[in-house]
Tab-separated table of C-alpha atoms in Angstrom:
chain	number	residue	atom	x	y	z
A	1	MET	CA	0.000	0.000	0.000
A	2	ARG	CA	2.850	2.370	0.831
A	3	THR	CA	4.433	1.822	-2.635
A	4	PHE	CA	1.111	2.572	-4.338
A	5	ARG	CA	0.726	5.854	-2.404
A	6	ALA	CA	4.311	6.822	-3.229
A	7	ARG	CA	3.677	6.224	-6.948
A	8	VAL	CA	0.473	8.276	-6.860
A	9	LEU	CA	2.254	11.099	-5.027
A	10	VAL	CA	5.175	11.109	-7.477
A	11	SER	CA	2.773	11.061	-10.446
A	12	ALA	CA	0.738	13.926	-8.998
A	13	LEU	CA	3.881	16.004	-8.406
A	14	PHE	CA	5.059	15.334	-11.958
A	15	VAL	CA	1.723	16.436	-13.442
A	16	LEU	CA	1.731	19.545	-11.250
A	17	ALA	CA	5.274	20.422	-12.372
A	18	VAL	CA	4.353	19.997	-16.056
A	19	PHE	CA	1.268	22.205	-15.759
A	20	SER	CA	3.215	24.802	-13.823
A	21	ALA	CA	5.955	24.920	-16.468
A	22	CYS	CA	3.425	25.188	-19.296
A	23	SER	CA	1.671	28.158	-17.738
A	24	GLN	CA	4.860	30.260	-17.548
A	25	PRO	CA	6.287	31.970	-20.673
A	26	SER	CA	9.681	30.557	-21.490
A	27	SER	CA	12.564	32.983	-21.149
A	28	THR	CA	14.224	31.193	-24.060
A	29	SER	CA	11.352	31.645	-26.509
A	30	PRO	CA	12.362	33.679	-29.588
A	31	GLY	CA	10.782	37.089	-29.617
A	32	LEU	CA	10.288	37.318	-25.859
A	33	PRO	CA	12.323	39.694	-23.774
A	34	GLY	CA	15.127	37.713	-22.231
A	35	GLY	CA	15.090	35.145	-25.044
A	36	PRO	CA	18.336	33.608	-26.218
A	37	GLY	CA	20.697	36.519	-26.620
A	38	GLY	CA	17.668	38.821	-26.695
A	39	ASP	CA	17.981	38.990	-30.485
A	40	ALA	CA	14.286	39.141	-31.250
A	41	PRO	CA	13.674	39.250	-35.000
A	42	VAL	CA	10.712	41.219	-36.256
A	43	SER	CA	8.916	40.267	-39.441
A	44	ALA	CA	5.460	39.485	-40.732
A	45	THR	CA	5.172	36.887	-37.956
A	46	HIS	CA	6.854	38.950	-35.199
A	47	PRO	CA	5.435	42.411	-34.393
A	48	PRO	CA	7.906	45.298	-34.255
A	49	ALA	CA	9.579	45.902	-30.942
A	50	ASP	CA	10.029	49.283	-29.326
A	51	PRO	CA	13.798	50.004	-29.342
A	52	SER	CA	13.415	51.877	-26.050
A	53	GLN	CA	12.342	48.579	-24.454
A	54	ALA	CA	15.758	47.059	-25.163
A	55	PRO	CA	18.356	49.748	-24.415
A	56	ASN	CA	21.235	47.300	-24.954
A	57	ARG	CA	20.014	46.446	-28.473
A	58	GLY	CA	19.868	48.244	-31.783
A	59	LEU	CA	17.177	47.990	-34.438
A	60	VAL	CA	17.850	47.101	-38.058
A	61	THR	CA	15.069	47.861	-40.477
A	62	GLY	CA	14.947	47.578	-44.227
A	63	LYS	CA	12.921	46.981	-47.340
A	64	VAL	CA	13.240	44.658	-50.330
A	65	THR	CA	12.017	46.073	-53.650
A	66	HIS	CA	11.941	45.241	-57.348
A	67	PRO	CA	13.923	47.574	-59.649
A	68	ASP	CA	10.685	49.499	-60.314
A	69	GLY	CA	10.306	50.195	-56.568
A	70	ALA	CA	7.500	47.686	-55.944
A	71	PRO	CA	7.818	45.929	-52.556
A	72	VAL	CA	8.733	42.235	-52.431
A	73	PRO	CA	6.877	40.354	-49.669
A	74	GLY	CA	7.928	36.923	-48.453
A	75	VAL	CA	11.686	37.304	-48.937
A	76	GLY	CA	13.874	35.640	-46.333
A	77	ILE	CA	16.512	37.881	-44.781
A	78	GLU	CA	19.525	36.186	-43.228
A	79	VAL	CA	22.110	37.778	-40.973
A	80	LYS	CA	25.516	36.772	-39.703
A	81	SER	CA	27.838	38.541	-37.326
A	82	THR	CA	31.101	39.735	-38.820
A	83	ASP	CA	32.625	40.534	-35.412
A	84	ASP	CA	35.506	38.463	-34.080
A	85	PRO	CA	34.375	36.654	-32.029
A	86	ALA	CA	31.010	36.481	-33.778
A	87	LYS	CA	27.895	37.574	-31.893
A	88	PRO	CA	25.282	34.836	-31.459
A	89	VAL	CA	22.197	35.222	-33.652
A	90	PRO	CA	19.650	32.650	-32.460
A	91	GLN	CA	17.224	33.022	-35.356
A	92	LEU	CA	19.025	33.383	-38.654
A	93	THR	CA	16.089	34.349	-40.900
A	94	VAL	CA	13.154	36.768	-40.881
A	95	THR	CA	10.650	37.302	-43.675
A	96	THR	CA	9.577	40.563	-45.282
A	97	ASP	CA	5.955	41.580	-44.695
A	98	ALA	CA	3.356	42.590	-47.318
A	99	LYS	CA	5.148	45.955	-47.765
A	100	GLY	CA	8.538	44.269	-48.272
A	101	VAL	CA	9.712	45.483	-44.836
A	102	PHE	CA	11.668	43.642	-42.153
A	103	GLN	CA	12.965	44.625	-38.717
A	104	TRP	CA	15.357	42.940	-36.332
A	105	GLN	CA	16.695	43.796	-32.867
A	106	LEU	CA	20.320	42.771	-32.435
A	107	GLU	CA	23.183	43.201	-30.017
A	108	PRO	CA	25.565	46.023	-30.938
A	109	GLY	CA	28.143	44.889	-33.469
A	110	ARG	CA	28.858	44.439	-37.157
A	111	TYR	CA	26.615	42.238	-39.296
A	112	GLU	CA	26.114	41.219	-42.905
A	113	PHE	CA	22.588	40.799	-44.280
A	114	HIS	CA	21.660	38.572	-47.226
A	115	ILE	CA	18.394	37.901	-49.032
A	116	ARG	CA	17.238	34.338	-49.593
A	117	THR	CA	14.863	33.720	-52.494
A	118	GLY	CA	15.700	30.053	-53.118
A	119	GLY	CA	12.708	27.733	-52.811
A	120	THR	CA	10.216	30.555	-53.480
A	121	SER	CA	8.571	31.961	-56.579
A	122	ILE	CA	10.552	35.177	-56.055
A	123	THR	CA	13.343	35.678	-58.552
A	124	GLY	CA	16.272	38.028	-58.347
A	125	ARG	CA	19.475	38.604	-56.477
A	126	ALA	CA	20.938	41.379	-54.402
A	127	ALA	CA	24.413	41.963	-53.017
A	128	PRO	CA	24.944	41.353	-49.294
A	129	GLN	CA	24.598	44.509	-47.204
A	130	PRO	CA	26.735	45.356	-44.157
A	131	ALA	CA	25.349	47.185	-41.114
A	132	THR	CA	26.759	48.344	-37.823
A	133	VAL	CA	24.291	48.035	-34.972
A	134	THR	CA	24.500	50.553	-32.124
A	135	ALA	CA	22.504	50.256	-28.887
A	136	GLY	CA	19.360	52.399	-28.958
A	137	GLN	CA	19.862	53.346	-32.627
A	138	THR	CA	18.226	52.255	-35.897
A	139	ALA	CA	20.271	51.100	-38.891
A	140	THR	CA	18.735	50.761	-42.360
A	141	VAL	CA	19.503	47.941	-44.795
A	142	ASN	CA	17.650	48.013	-48.138
A	143	PHE	CA	17.811	45.558	-51.027
A	144	THR	CA	16.814	46.013	-54.671
A	145	LEU	CA	16.441	42.759	-56.586
A	146	ALA	CA	18.380	42.599	-59.841
């Protein structure tokens, strides 16, 4: 009887721990303050963040357009740190919204941004664009597809 009660108690504690963990937002979830490295990307699926909310971060914003100036939605933007040692970037891609715009909060440092159109119906190329991110400031990185 004692073994049965111990098993029930352990099972109940396990279930309680699982429910408790599920009800708390994870501090490692992308896009949440305090996430991994705090590098919350902002795109069509991530609403823009207020740069004043993350004083130790900078904001990079940009737009992808066709040569005629029309916006290009659905383009993947990739970033890599060019610092030595490289800064961690937990999520390597964001997607442009319906207006061809993307935004990304990053730690201060030097980065290189690339567009990724492979695997989509979007055609065109654009040269990689460098940007220096400064805490509390906004850097602009635009691409025009060729």
